[in-house]
Coordinates of C-alpha atoms in Angstrom, one line a residue:
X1 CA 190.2 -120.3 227.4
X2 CA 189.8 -121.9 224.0
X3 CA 192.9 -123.3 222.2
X4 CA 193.6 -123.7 218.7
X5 CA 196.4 -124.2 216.3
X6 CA 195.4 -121.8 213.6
X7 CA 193.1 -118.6 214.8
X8 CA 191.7 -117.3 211.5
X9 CA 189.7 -113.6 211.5
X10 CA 187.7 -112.0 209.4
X11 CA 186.9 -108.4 209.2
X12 CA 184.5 -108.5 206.3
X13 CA 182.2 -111.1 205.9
X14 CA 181.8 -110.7 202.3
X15 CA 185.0 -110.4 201.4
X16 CA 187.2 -113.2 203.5
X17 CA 184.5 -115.8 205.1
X18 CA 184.2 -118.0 201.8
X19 CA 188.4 -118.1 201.2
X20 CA 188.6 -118.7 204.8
X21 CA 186.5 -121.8 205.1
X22 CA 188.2 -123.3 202.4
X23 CA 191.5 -123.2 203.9
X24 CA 190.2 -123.9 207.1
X25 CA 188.7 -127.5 205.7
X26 CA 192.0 -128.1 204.1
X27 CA 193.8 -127.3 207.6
X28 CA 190.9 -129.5 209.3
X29 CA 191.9 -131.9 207.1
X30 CA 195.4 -131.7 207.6
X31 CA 194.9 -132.7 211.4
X32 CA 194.5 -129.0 212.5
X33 CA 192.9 -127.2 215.5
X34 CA 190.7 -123.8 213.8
X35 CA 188.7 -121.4 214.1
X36 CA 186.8 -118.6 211.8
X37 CA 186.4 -115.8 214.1
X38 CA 185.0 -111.9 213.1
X39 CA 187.9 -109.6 214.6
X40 CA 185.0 -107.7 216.3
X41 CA 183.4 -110.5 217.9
X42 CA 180.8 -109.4 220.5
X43 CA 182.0 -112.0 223.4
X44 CA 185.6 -111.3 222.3
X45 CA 185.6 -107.8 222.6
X46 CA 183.7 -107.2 225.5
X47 CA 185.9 -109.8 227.4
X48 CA 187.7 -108.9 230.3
X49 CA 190.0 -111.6 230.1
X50 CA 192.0 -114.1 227.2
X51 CA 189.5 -115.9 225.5
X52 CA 191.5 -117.8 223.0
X53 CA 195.1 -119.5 223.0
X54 CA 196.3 -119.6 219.4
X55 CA 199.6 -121.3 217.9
X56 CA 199.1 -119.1 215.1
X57 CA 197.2 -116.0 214.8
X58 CA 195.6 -115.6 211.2
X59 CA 194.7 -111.9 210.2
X60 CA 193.4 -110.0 207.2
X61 CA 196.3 -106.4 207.2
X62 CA 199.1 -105.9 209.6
X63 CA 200.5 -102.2 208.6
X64 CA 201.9 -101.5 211.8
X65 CA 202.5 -103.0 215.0
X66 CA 199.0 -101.9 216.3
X67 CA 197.7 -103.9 213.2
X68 CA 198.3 -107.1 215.4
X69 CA 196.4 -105.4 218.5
X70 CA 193.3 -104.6 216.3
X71 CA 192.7 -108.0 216.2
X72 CA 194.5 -109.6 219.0
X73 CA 194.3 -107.0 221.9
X74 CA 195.0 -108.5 225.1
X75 CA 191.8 -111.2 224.8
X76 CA 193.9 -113.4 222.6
X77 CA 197.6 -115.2 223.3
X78 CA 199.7 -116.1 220.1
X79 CA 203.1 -117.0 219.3
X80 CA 203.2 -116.2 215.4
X81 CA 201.4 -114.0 213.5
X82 CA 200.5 -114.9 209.4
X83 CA 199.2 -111.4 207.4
X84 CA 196.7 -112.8 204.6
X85 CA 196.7 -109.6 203.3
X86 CA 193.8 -108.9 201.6
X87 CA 195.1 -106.0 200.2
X88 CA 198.0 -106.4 197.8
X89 CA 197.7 -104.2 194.8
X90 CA 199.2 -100.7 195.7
X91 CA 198.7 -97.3 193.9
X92 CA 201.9 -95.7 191.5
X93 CA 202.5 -93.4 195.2
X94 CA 202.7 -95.9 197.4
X95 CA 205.1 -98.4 195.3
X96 CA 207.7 -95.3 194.7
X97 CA 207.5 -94.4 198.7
X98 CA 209.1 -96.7 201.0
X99 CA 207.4 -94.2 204.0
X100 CA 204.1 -95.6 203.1
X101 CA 202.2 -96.9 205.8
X102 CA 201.6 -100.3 203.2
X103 CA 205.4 -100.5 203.3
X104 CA 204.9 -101.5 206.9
X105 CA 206.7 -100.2 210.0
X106 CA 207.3 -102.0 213.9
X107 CA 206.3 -105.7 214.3
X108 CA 204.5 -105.6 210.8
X109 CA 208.0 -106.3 209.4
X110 CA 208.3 -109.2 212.0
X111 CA 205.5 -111.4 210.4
X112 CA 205.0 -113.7 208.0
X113 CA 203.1 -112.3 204.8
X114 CA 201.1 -114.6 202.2
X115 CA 201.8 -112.9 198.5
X116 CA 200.1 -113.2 195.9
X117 CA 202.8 -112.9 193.1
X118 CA 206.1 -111.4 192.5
X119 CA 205.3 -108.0 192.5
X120 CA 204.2 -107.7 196.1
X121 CA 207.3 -109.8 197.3
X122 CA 209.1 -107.9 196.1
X123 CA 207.8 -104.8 197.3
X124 CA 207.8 -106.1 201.0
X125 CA 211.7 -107.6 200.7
X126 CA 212.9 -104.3 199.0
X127 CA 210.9 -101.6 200.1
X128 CA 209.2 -102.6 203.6
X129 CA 212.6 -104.4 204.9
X130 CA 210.4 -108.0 205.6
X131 CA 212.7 -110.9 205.7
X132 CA 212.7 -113.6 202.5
X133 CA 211.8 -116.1 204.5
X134 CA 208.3 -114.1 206.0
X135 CA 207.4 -113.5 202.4
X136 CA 205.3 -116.7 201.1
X137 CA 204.4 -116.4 197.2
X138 CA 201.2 -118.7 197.0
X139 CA 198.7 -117.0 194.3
X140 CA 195.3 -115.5 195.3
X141 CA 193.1 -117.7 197.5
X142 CA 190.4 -115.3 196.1
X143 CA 190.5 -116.9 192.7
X144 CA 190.3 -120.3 193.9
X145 CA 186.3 -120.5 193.9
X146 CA 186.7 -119.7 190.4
X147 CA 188.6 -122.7 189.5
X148 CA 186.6 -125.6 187.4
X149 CA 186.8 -128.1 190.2
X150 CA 184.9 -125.7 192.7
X151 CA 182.0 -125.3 189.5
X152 CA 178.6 -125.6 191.2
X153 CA 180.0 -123.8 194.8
X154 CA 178.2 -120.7 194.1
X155 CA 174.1 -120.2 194.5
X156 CA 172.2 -120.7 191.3
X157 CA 171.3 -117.3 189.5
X158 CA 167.3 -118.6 190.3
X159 CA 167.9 -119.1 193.5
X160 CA 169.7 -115.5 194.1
X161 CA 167.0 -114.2 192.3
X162 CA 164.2 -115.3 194.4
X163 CA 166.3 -114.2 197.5
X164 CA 167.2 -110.8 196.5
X165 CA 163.0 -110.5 194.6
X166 CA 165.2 -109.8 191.6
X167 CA 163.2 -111.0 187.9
X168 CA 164.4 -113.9 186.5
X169 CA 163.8 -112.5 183.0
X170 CA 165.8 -109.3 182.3
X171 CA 169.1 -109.1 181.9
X172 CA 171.4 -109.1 185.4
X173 CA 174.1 -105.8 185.4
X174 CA 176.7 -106.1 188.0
X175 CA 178.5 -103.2 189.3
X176 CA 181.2 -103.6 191.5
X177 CA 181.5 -99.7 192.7
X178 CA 185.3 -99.0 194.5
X179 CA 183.9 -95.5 196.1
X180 CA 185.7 -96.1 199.2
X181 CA 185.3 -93.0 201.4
X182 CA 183.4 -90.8 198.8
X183 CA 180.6 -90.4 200.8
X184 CA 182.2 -90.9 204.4
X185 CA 182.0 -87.9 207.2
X186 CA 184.0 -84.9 206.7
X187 CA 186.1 -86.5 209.7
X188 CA 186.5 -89.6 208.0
X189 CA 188.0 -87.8 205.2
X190 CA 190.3 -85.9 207.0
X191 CA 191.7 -89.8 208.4
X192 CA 192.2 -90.9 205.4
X193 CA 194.0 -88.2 203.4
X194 CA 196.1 -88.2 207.1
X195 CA 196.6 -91.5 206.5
X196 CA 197.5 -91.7 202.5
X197 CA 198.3 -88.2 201.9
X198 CA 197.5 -85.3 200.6
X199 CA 197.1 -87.0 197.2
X200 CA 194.3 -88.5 198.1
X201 CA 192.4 -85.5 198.6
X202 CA 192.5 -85.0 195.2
X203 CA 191.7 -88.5 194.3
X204 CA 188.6 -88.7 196.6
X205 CA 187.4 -85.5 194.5
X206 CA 187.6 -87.2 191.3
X207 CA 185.8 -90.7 193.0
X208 CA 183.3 -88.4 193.7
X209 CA 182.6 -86.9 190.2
X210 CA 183.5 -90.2 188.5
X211 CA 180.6 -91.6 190.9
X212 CA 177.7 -89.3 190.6
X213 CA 178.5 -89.4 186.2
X214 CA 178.0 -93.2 186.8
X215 CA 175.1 -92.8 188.8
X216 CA 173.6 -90.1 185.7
X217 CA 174.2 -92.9 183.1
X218 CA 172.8 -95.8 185.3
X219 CA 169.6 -93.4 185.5
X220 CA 169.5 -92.2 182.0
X221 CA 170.0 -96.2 180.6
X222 CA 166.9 -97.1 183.4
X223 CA 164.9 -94.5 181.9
X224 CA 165.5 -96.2 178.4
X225 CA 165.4 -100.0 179.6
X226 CA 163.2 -102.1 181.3
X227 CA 164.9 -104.9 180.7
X228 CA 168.1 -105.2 182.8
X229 CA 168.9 -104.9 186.6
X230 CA 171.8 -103.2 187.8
X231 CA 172.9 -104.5 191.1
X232 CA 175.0 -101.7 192.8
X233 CA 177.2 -103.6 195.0
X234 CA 179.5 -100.8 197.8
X235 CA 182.4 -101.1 198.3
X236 CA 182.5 -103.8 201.5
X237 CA 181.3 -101.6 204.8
X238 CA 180.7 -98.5 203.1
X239 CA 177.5 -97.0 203.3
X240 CA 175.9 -95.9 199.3
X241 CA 173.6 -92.9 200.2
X242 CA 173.2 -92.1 197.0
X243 CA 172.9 -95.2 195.1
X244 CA 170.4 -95.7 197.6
X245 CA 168.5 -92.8 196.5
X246 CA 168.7 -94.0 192.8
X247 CA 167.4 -97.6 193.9
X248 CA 164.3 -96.1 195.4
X249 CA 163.4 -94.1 192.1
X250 CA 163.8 -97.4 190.0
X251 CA 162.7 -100.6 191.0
X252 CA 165.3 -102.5 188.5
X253 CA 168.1 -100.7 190.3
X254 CA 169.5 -102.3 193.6
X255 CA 172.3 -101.7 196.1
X256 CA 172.8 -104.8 197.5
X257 CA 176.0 -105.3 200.1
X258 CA 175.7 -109.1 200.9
X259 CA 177.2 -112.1 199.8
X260 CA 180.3 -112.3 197.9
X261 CA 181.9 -110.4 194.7
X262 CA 182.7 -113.9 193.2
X263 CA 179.0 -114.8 193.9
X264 CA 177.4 -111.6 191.7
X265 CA 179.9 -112.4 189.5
X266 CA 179.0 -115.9 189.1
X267 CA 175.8 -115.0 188.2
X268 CA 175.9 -111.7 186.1
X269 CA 175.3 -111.3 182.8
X270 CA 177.2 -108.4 182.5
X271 CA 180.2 -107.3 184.8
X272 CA 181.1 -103.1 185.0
X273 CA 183.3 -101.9 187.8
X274 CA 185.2 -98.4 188.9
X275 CA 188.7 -98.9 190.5
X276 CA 188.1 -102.1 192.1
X277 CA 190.8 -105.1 192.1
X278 CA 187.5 -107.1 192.2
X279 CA 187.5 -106.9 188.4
X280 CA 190.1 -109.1 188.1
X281 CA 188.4 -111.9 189.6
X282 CA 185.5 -111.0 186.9
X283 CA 188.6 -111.8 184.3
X284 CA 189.4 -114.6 185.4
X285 CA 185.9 -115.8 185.8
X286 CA 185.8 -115.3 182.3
X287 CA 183.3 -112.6 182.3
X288 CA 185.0 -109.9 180.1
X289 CA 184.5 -107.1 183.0
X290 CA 184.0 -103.4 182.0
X291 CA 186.4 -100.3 183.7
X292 CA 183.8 -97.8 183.8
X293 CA 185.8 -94.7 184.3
X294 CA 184.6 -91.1 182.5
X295 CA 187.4 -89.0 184.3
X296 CA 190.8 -89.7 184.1
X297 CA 192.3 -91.0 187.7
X298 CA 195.7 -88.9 189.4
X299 CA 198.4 -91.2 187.9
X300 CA 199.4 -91.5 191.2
X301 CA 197.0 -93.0 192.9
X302 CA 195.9 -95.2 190.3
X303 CA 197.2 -98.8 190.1
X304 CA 200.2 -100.1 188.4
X305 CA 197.8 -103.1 186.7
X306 CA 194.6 -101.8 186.7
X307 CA 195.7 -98.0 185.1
X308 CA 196.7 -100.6 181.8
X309 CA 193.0 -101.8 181.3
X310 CA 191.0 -100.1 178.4
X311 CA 188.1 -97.5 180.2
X312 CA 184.9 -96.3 178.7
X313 CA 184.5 -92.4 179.8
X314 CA 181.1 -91.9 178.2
X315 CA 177.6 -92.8 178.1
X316 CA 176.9 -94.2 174.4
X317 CA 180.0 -96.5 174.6
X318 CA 178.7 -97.6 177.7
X319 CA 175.2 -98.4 176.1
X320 CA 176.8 -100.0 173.6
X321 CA 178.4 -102.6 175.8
X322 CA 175.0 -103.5 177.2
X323 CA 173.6 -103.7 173.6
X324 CA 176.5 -106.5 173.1
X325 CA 179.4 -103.9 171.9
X326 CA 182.4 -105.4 173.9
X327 CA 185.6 -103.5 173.6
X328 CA 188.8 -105.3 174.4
X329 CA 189.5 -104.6 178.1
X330 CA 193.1 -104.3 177.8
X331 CA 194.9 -107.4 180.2
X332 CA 196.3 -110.4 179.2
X333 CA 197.4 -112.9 181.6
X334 CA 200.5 -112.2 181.3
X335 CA 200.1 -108.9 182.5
X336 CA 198.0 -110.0 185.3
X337 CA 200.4 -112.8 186.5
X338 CA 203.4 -110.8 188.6
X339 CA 200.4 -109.5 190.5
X340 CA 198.5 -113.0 190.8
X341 CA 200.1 -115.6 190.3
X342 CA 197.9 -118.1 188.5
X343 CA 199.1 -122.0 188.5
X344 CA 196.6 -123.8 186.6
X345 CA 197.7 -127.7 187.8
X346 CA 197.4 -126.6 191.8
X347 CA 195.0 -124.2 193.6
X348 CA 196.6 -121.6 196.2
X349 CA 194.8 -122.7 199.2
X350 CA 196.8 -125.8 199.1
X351 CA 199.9 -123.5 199.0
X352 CA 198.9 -121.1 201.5
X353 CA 198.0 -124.4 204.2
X354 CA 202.1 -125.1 203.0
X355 CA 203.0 -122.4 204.2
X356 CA 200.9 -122.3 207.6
X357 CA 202.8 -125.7 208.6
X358 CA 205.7 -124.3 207.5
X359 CA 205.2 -121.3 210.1
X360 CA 203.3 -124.0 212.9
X361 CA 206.4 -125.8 212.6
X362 CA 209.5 -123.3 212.5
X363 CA 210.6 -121.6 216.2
X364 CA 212.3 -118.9 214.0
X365 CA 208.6 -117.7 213.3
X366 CA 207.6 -116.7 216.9
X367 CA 208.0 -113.0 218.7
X368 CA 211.3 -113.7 220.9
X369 CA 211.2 -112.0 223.9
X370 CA 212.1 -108.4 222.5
X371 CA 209.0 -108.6 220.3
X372 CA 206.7 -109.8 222.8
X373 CA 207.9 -106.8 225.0
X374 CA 207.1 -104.4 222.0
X375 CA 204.3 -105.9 221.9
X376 CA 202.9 -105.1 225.4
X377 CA 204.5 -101.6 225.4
X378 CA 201.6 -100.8 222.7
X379 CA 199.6 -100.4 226.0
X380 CA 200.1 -97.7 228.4
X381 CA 201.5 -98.5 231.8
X382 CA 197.8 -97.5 233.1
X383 CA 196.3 -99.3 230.5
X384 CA 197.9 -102.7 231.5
X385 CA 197.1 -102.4 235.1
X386 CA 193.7 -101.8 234.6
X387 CA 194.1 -105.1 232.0
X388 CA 195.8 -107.1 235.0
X389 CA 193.2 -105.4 237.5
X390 CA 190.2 -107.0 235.5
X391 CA 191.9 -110.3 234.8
X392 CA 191.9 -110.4 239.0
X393 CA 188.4 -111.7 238.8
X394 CA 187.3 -111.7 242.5
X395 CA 188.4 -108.3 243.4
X396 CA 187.2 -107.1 240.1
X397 CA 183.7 -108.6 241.3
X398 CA 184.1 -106.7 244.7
X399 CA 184.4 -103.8 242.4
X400 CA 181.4 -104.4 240.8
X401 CA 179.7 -104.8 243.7
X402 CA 181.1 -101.1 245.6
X403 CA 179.6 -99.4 242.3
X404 CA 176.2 -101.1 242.5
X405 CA 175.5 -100.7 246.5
X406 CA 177.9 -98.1 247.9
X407 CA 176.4 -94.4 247.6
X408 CA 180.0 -92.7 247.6
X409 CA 179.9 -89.4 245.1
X410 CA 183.0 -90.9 243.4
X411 CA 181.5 -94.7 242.9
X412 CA 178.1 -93.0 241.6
X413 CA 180.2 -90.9 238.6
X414 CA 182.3 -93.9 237.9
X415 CA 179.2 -96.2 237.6
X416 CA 177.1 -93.4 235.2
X417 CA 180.5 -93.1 232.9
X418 CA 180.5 -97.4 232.7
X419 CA 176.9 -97.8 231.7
X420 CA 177.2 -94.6 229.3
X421 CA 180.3 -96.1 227.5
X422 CA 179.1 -99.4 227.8
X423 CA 175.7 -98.9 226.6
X424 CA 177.2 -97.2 223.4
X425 CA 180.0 -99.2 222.7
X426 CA 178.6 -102.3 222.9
X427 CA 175.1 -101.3 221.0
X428 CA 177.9 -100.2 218.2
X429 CA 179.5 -103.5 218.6
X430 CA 176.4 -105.7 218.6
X431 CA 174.9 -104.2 215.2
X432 CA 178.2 -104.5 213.7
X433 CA 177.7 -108.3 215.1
X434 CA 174.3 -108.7 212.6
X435 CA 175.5 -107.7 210.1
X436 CA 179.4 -109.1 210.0
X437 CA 179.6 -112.3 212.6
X438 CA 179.2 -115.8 211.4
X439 CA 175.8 -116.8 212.5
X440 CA 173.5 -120.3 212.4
X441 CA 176.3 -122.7 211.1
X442 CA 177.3 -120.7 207.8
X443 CA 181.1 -122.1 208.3
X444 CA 179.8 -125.4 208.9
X445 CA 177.2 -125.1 206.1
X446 CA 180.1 -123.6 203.0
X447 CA 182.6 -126.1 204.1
X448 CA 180.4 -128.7 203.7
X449 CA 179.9 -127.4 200.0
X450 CA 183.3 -127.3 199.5
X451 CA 183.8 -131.1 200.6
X452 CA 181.0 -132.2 198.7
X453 CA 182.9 -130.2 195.6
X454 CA 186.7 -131.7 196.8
X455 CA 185.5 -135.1 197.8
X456 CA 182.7 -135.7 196.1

């Protein structure tokens, strides 16, 4: 079994992996033991037994108590748990309903939770019922890469360009597209408007006309233009059918899901978005980003920051901001601030790795012994058996060997259901693997950017 101090996972690459390397090296630096681990590691998850040994557990959304077993399960032992919380800006609904699943219920309200700004501190002390202490206000780590000593960290818009086959001499259109769920399964659906409510149902059917309206004026300008690209970039693990579609039909239209936001930002000419918190990361890059947004979204489930920005809701204003006719978006720092707290003379990586000592080193931060037993209760009596069955490695290997050789009716049906649920679950596992796990030294390789950038 591995052990570490700090146990830091992802579950989108393209989204966490760059902020988590650079508060790993400052942690490394600081004398720490980490590691950057995808939540649905293939070796983790088809484990029998603990893998890792963690002082403290870092993850990316901790709702509910299963939260913590999404990315723990029984493969990995902690003592405290620290909610990054990639997620911080609510809609109008969910700030007015302290029954919200994002106002947290079990051990969710037991652990520490970075903040971003005052605004979100305030909603977990008031409305979720989370302790003072377990509320750290550090700014966005997100915005960090942005900052002017990390200038030069991102790829070179020539050297994106020859990756993605993309011409160096048009124009580069970024669209950051927030269509979460729009073109999910019918089943999917129905989970999420479980989950959020029945206002969401009504949201999702605006997302979807506000999306395919998009999609007509991205075609019509194409038709009109050859020279810009729009990069189409999902929404992080959502599937784009049809941009897709669209991108076959015009060769300067892509849908491209990898690398970072900050990174198309970086190296955009232009910046548009629908519904995305990403936007503000365009602002503060500096890049004057564009709300696209023809149809007006249910107050409700719009967001308390990003319902103040100025929208353009047709086509020839639209053209016009490609043709150079900015409108003024509508935020001012000040705005933005109680939301993301911005300190200009220190950088909140170095504020969030405060906060992780402060956690290593407090005993008032770990599950005491009532926790730990809500804890294990998440699994059924059966369940942890068959856990403590296959941690018993020798008889579990004397299993394995009754399935393979004895020709009992029973054994045979057992063994057919194992491969079967193997053989799908861990093909589902291993392609999310390619496309999500760190691979070939990419930690090793961006924290060795950002040291060259720190120390250099």
């Amino acid at each position: 079994m591995q052990d570490y101090d700090f146990l830091l996972m992802y579950e989108h690459k393209v989204r966490e992996l760059d902020n988590l390397c650079l508060l790993k090296y400052e942690l490394d630096r600081r004398g720490y033991r980490t590691k950057i681990l995808y939540a649905n590691d293939y070796e983790l998850v088809k484990s029998r037994t603990p893998m890792y040994r963690t002082k403290v557990l870092v993850i990316g959304y901790c709702y509910t108590s299963s939260s913590i077993r999404d990315y723990a399960s029984y493969r990995i032992k902690f003592d405290k748990v620290i909610n990054l919380q990639w997620e911080q800006v609510t809609t109008n609904e969910q700030e007015k309903d302290s029954g919200s699943f994002r106002n947290l219920s079990g051990l969710a309200k037991a652990i520490v939770h970075i903040s971003w700004g005052e605004k979100n501190q305030k909603r977990l002390i008031e409305k979720a019922g989370v302790a003072p202490r377990n509320v750290k206000v550090t700014g966005n780590i997100t915005m960090d890469l942005l900052r002017p000593e990390f200038r030069g960290f991102y790829t070179s818009r020539e050297e994106i360009c020859r990756q993605y086959d993309l011409p160096t001499d048009k124009k580069l259109c970024l669209f950051i597209a927030g269509f979460k769920y729009v073109e999910a399964s019918a089943e999917a659906k129905r989970a999420t408007i479980a989950r959020f409510g029945e206002g969401r149902r009504h949201y999702l059917e605006v997302a979807e006309k506000e999306q395919l309206t998009i999609l007509q004026w991205f075609q019509r300008f194409l038709e009109e233009n050859t020279d810009y690209v729009i990069v189409y970039r999902p929404h992080p693990g959502d599937d784009s059918p049809r941009a897709e579609k669209l991108a076959r039909e015009y060769e300067n239209f892509r849908v491209i899901s990898e690398l970072s936001v900050k990174q198309w930002i970086a190296v955009s000419d232009l910046v548009y978005a629908w519904n995305s918190t990403a936007i503000l990361e365009a602002f503060f890059a500096g890049k004057n980003p564009i709300y696209l947004c023809p149809y007006p979204i249910p107050e409700d489930q719009d967001h308390p920051l990003l319902m103040e920005m100025n929208k353009v809701k047709d086509y020839e204003t639209f053209r016009g901001t490609i043709s150079g006719d900015m409108p003024d978006i509508g935020l001012t720092k000040e705005m933005v601030n109680p939301f993301y707290l911005v300190d200009e003379k220190r950088a909140s990586y170095l504020k969030i790795a405060d906060a992780f000592e402060e956690v290593y080193q407090g005993a008032a931060y770990a599950f005491d012994k009532k926790q730990r037993r809500e804890y294990r209760n998440l699994y059924s009596a059966k369940e942890r058996m068959v856990i403590a069955f296959m941690r018993m490695t020798f008889l579990y290997r004397i299993y394995g060997w009754a399935l393979a050789n004895i020709p009992l009716p029973f054994l045979r049906k057992r063994k057919k259901w194992l491969e079967s649920y193997q053989d799908k679950e861990f093909r589902k596992w291993k392609k999310m693997n390619e496309i999500e796990a760190e691979s070939d030294g990419e930690v090793a390789e961006i924290i060795h950017r950002i040291k060259g950038l720190v120390e250099g």
